[in-house]
mmCIF file of C-alpha atoms in Angstrom:
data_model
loop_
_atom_site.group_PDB
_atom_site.id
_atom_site.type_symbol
_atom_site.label_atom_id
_atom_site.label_comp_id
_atom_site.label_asym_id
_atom_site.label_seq_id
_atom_site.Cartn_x
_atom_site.Cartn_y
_atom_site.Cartn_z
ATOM 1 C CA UNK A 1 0.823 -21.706 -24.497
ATOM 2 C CA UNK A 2 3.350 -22.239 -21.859
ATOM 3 C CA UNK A 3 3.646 -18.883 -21.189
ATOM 4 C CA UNK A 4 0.256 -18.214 -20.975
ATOM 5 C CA UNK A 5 0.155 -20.493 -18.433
ATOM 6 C CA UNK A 6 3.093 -19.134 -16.541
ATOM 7 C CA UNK A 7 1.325 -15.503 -16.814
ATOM 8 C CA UNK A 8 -2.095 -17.251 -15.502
ATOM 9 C CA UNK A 9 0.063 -18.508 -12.807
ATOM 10 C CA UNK A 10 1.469 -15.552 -11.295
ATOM 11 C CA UNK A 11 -2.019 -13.932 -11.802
ATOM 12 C CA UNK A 12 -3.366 -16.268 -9.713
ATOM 13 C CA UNK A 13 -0.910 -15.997 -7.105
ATOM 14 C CA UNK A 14 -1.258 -12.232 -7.060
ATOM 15 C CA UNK A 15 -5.346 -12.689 -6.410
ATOM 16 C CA UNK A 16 -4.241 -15.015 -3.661
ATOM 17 C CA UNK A 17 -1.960 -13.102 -2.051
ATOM 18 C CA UNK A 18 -2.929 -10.830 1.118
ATOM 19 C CA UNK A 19 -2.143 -7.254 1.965
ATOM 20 C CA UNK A 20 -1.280 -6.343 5.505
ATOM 21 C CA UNK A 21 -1.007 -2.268 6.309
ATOM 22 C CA UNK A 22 0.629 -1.496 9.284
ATOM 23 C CA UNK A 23 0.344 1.897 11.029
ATOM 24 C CA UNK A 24 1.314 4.167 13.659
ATOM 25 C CA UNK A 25 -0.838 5.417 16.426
ATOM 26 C CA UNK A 26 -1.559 8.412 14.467
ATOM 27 C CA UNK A 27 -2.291 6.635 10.891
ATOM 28 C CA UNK A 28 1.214 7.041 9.209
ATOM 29 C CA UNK A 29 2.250 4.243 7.598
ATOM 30 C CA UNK A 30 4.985 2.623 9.598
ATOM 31 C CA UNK A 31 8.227 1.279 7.827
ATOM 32 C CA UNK A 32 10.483 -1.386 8.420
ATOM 33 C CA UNK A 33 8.091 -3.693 10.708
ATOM 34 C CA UNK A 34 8.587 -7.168 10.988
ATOM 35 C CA UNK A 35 5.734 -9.919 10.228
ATOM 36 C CA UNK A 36 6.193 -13.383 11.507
ATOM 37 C CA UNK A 37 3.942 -15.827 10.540
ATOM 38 C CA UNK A 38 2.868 -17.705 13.627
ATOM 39 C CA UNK A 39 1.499 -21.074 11.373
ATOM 40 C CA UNK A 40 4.415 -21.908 9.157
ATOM 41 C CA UNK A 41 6.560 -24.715 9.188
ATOM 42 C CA UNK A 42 8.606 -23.488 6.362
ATOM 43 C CA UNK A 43 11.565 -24.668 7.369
ATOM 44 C CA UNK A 44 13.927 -24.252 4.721
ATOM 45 C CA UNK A 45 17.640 -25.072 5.479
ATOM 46 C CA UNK A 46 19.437 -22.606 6.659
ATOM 47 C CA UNK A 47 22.481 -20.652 4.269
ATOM 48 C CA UNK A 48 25.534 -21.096 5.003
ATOM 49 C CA UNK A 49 26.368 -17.810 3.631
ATOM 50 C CA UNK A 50 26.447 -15.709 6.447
ATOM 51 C CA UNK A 51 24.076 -12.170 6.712
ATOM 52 C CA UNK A 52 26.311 -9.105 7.091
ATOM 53 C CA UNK A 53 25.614 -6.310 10.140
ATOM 54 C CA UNK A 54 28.681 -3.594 8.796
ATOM 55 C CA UNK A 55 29.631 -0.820 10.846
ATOM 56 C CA UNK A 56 29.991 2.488 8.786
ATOM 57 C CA UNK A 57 30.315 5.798 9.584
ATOM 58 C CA UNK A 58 29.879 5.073 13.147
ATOM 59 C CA UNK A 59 26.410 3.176 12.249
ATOM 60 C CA UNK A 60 25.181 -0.151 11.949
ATOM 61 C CA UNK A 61 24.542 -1.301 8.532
ATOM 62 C CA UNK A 62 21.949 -2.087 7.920
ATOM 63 C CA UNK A 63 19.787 -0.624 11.280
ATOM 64 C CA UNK A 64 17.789 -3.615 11.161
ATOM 65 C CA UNK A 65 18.926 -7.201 9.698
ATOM 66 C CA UNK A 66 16.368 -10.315 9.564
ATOM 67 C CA UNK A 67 17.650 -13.530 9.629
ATOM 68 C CA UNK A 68 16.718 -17.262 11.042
ATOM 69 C CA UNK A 69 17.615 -19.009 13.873
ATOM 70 C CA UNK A 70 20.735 -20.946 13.004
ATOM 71 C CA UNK A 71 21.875 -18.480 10.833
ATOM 72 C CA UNK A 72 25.304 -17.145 11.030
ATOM 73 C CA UNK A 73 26.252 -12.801 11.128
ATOM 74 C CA UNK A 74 29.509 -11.437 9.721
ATOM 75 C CA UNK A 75 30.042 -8.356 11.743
ATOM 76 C CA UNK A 76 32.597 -6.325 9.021
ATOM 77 C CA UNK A 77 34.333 -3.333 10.541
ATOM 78 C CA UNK A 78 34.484 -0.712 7.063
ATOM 79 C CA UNK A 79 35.446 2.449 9.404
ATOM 80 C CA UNK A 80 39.121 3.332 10.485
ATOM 81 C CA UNK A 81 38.416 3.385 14.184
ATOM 82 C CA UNK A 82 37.900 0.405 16.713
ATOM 83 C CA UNK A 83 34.758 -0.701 17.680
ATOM 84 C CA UNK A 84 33.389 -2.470 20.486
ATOM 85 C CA UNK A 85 30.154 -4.343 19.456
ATOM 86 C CA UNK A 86 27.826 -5.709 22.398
ATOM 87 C CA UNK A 87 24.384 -7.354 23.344
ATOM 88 C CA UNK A 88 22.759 -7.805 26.598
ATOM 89 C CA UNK A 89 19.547 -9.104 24.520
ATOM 90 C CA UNK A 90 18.762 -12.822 26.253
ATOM 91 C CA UNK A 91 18.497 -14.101 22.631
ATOM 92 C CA UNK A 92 22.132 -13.841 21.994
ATOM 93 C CA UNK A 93 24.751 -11.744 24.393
ATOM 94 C CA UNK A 94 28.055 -11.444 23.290
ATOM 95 C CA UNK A 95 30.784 -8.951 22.927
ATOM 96 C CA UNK A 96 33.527 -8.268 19.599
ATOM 97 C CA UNK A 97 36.014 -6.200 19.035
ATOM 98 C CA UNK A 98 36.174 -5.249 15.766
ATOM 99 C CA UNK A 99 39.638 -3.508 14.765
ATOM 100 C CA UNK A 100 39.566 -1.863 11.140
ATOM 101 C CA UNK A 101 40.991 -4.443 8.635
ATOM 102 C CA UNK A 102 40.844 -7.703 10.774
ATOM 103 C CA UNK A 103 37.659 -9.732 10.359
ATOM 104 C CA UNK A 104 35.978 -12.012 13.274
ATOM 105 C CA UNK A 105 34.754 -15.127 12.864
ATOM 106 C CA UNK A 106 30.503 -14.797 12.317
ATOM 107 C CA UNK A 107 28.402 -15.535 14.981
ATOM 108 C CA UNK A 108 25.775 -18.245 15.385
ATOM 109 C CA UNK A 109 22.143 -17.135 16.306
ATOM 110 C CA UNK A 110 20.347 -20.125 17.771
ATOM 111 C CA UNK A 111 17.369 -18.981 19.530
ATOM 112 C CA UNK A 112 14.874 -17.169 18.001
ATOM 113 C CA UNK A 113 14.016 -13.446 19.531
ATOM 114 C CA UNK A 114 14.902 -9.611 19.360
ATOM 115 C CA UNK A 115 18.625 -8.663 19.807
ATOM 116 C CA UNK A 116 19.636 -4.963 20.059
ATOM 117 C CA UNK A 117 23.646 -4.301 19.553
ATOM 118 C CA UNK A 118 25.581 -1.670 21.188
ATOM 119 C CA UNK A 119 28.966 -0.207 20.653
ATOM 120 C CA UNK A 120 30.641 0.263 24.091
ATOM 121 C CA UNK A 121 32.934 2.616 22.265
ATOM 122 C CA UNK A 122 30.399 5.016 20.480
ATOM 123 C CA UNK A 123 27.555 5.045 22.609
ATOM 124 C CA UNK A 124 24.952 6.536 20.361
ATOM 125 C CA UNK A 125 25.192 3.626 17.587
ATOM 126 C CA UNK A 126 21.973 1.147 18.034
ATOM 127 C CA UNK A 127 21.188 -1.757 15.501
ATOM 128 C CA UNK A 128 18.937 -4.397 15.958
ATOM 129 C CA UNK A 129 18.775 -8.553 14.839
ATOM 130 C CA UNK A 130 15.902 -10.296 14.336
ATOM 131 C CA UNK A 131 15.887 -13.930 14.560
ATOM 132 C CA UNK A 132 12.991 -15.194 13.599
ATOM 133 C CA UNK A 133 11.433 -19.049 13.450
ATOM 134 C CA UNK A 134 11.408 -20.178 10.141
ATOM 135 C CA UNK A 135 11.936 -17.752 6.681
ATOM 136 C CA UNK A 136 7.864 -16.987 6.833
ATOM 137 C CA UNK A 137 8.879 -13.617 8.019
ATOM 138 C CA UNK A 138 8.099 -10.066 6.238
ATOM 139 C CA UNK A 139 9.356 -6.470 6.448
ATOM 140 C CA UNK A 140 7.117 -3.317 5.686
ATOM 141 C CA UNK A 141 7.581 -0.955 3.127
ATOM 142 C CA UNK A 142 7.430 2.548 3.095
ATOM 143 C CA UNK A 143 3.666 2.479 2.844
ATOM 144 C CA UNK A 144 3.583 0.266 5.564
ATOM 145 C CA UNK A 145 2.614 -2.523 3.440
ATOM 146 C CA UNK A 146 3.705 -6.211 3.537
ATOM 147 C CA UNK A 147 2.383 -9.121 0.902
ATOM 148 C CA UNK A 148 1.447 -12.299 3.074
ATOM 149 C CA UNK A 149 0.692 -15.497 1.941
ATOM 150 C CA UNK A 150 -3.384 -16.550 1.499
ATOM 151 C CA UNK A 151 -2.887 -18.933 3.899
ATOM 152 C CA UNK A 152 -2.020 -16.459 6.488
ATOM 153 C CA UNK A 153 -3.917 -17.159 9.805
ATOM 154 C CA UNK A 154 -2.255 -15.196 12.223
ATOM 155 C CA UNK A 155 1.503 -13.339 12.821
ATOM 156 C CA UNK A 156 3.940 -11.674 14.754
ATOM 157 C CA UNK A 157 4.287 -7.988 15.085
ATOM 158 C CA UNK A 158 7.639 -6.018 15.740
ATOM 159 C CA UNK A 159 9.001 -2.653 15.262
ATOM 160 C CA UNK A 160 12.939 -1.421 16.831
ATOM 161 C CA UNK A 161 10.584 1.786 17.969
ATOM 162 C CA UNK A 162 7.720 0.127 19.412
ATOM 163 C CA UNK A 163 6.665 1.885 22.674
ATOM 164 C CA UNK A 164 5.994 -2.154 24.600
ATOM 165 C CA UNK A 165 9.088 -3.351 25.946
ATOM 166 C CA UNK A 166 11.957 -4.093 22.574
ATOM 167 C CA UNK A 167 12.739 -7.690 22.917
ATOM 168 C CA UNK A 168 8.459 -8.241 22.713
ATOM 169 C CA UNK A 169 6.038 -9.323 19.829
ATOM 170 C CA UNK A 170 2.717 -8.912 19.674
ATOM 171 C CA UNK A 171 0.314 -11.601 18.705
ATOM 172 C CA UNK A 172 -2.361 -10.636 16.061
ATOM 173 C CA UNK A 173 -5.153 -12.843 13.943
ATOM 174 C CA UNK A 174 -6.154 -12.119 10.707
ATOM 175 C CA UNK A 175 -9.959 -11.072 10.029
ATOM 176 C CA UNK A 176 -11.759 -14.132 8.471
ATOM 177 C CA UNK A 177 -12.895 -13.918 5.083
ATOM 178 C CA UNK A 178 -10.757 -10.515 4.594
ATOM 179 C CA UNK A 179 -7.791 -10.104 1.739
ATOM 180 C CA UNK A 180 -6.738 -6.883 3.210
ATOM 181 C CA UNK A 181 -6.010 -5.689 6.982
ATOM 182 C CA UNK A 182 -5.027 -2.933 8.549
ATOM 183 C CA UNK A 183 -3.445 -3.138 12.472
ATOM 184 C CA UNK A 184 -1.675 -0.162 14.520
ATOM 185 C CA UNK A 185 1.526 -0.154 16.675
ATOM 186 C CA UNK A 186 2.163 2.256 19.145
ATOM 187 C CA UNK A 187 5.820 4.048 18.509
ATOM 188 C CA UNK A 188 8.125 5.851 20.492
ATOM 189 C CA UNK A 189 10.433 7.898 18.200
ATOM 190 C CA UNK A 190 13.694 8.030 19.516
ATOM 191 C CA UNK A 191 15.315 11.417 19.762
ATOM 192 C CA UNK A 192 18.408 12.262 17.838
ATOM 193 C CA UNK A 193 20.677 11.661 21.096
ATOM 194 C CA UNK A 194 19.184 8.499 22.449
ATOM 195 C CA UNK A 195 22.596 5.977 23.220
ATOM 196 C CA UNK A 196 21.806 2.017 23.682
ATOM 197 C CA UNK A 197 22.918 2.457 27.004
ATOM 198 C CA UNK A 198 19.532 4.838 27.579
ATOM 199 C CA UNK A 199 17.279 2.747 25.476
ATOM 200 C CA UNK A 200 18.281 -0.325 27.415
ATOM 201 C CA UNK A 201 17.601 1.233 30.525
ATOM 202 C CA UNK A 202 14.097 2.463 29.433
ATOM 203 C CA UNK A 203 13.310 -1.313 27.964
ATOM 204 C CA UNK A 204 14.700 -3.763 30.733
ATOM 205 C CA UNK A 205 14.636 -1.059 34.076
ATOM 206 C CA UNK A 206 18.376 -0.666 35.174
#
């Protein structure tokens, strides 16, 4: 009987539960997007285990990394070369020199926002950091597809190849009396060559 219940549960849940699809500007489903939820006060404590952005093969690992605001970053070196990791993003600048086999101390994240990292040594590695409010955030599948909560009302949208400027989120409210939803974001694939030092240009005008 109790597990009945517990099946009856989770069914219920599932009925609850609301599908966003997000999608390019030319209806492909759109991978790795980030969904805020604008409502929540979930404000769980934050870990104290810190989230890891590795540098491997010349590339941050992983590309993109979600975490909360107060949350700490280990930044691992795992290559055999230096590296010179930066941000200019107002949510958190900061510089480290990461030498192969000595760890840094993580940083702290306190304020909530969009940071994109640079290596001043290798120009052509990018990663980006979100920080988001409180652990109601989301990230898209590869059918573009993220499972919100019923009680989703409205949300955050962000993608690291969104054509509006990087460090923005757009602001989007969810159809009344809908279970599923479908919104579009405009991308801007980046060619194979792009460096931070061009995307930064293109996103802040310098």
């Amino acid at each position: 009987m109790i597990l009945s219940l517990s099946v009856l549960s989770c069914v219920s849940i599932a009925l609850k539960a609301k599908t966003l699809t997000i999608v390019d500007q030319f209806g492909n489903p759109v991978e790795h997007a980030v969904v805020e939820l604008l409502q929540s006060t979930a404000q769980q404590p934050v870990t104290k285990t810190p989230a890891i952005m590795d540098q491997v093969q010349k590339q941050f690992a992983p590309k993109l990394l979600t975490i909360v605001k107060g949350q700490q970053v280990s930044f691992p070196n795992s290559d055999d070369i230096r590296h010179h990791v930066y941000s200019f993003s107002p949510a958190k600048p900061f510089e480290l020199k990461l030498y192969a086999g000595t760890p840094k101390a993580p940083i702290t994240f306190e304020q909530p926002g969009v940071v994109v990292l640079g290596c001043n040594i290798h120009d052509s590695m990018v990663g980006y950091i979100y920080i988001a409010q409180s652990s109601a955030h989301f990230v898209s599948d590869e059918q573009g597809n993220v499972t919100l909560p019923d009680t989703t009302t409205s949300y955050w949208l962000w993608h690291p190849e969104q054509a509006q400027e990087i460090i923005e989120r757009t602001e989007h409210d969810w159809p009344a009396g809908h279970s599923n939803s479908k919104v579009e974001i405009k991308l801007t694939k980046p060619e194979p060559r792009n460096t931070f030092g061009e995307m930064f240009k293109e996103h802040h005008g310098n």
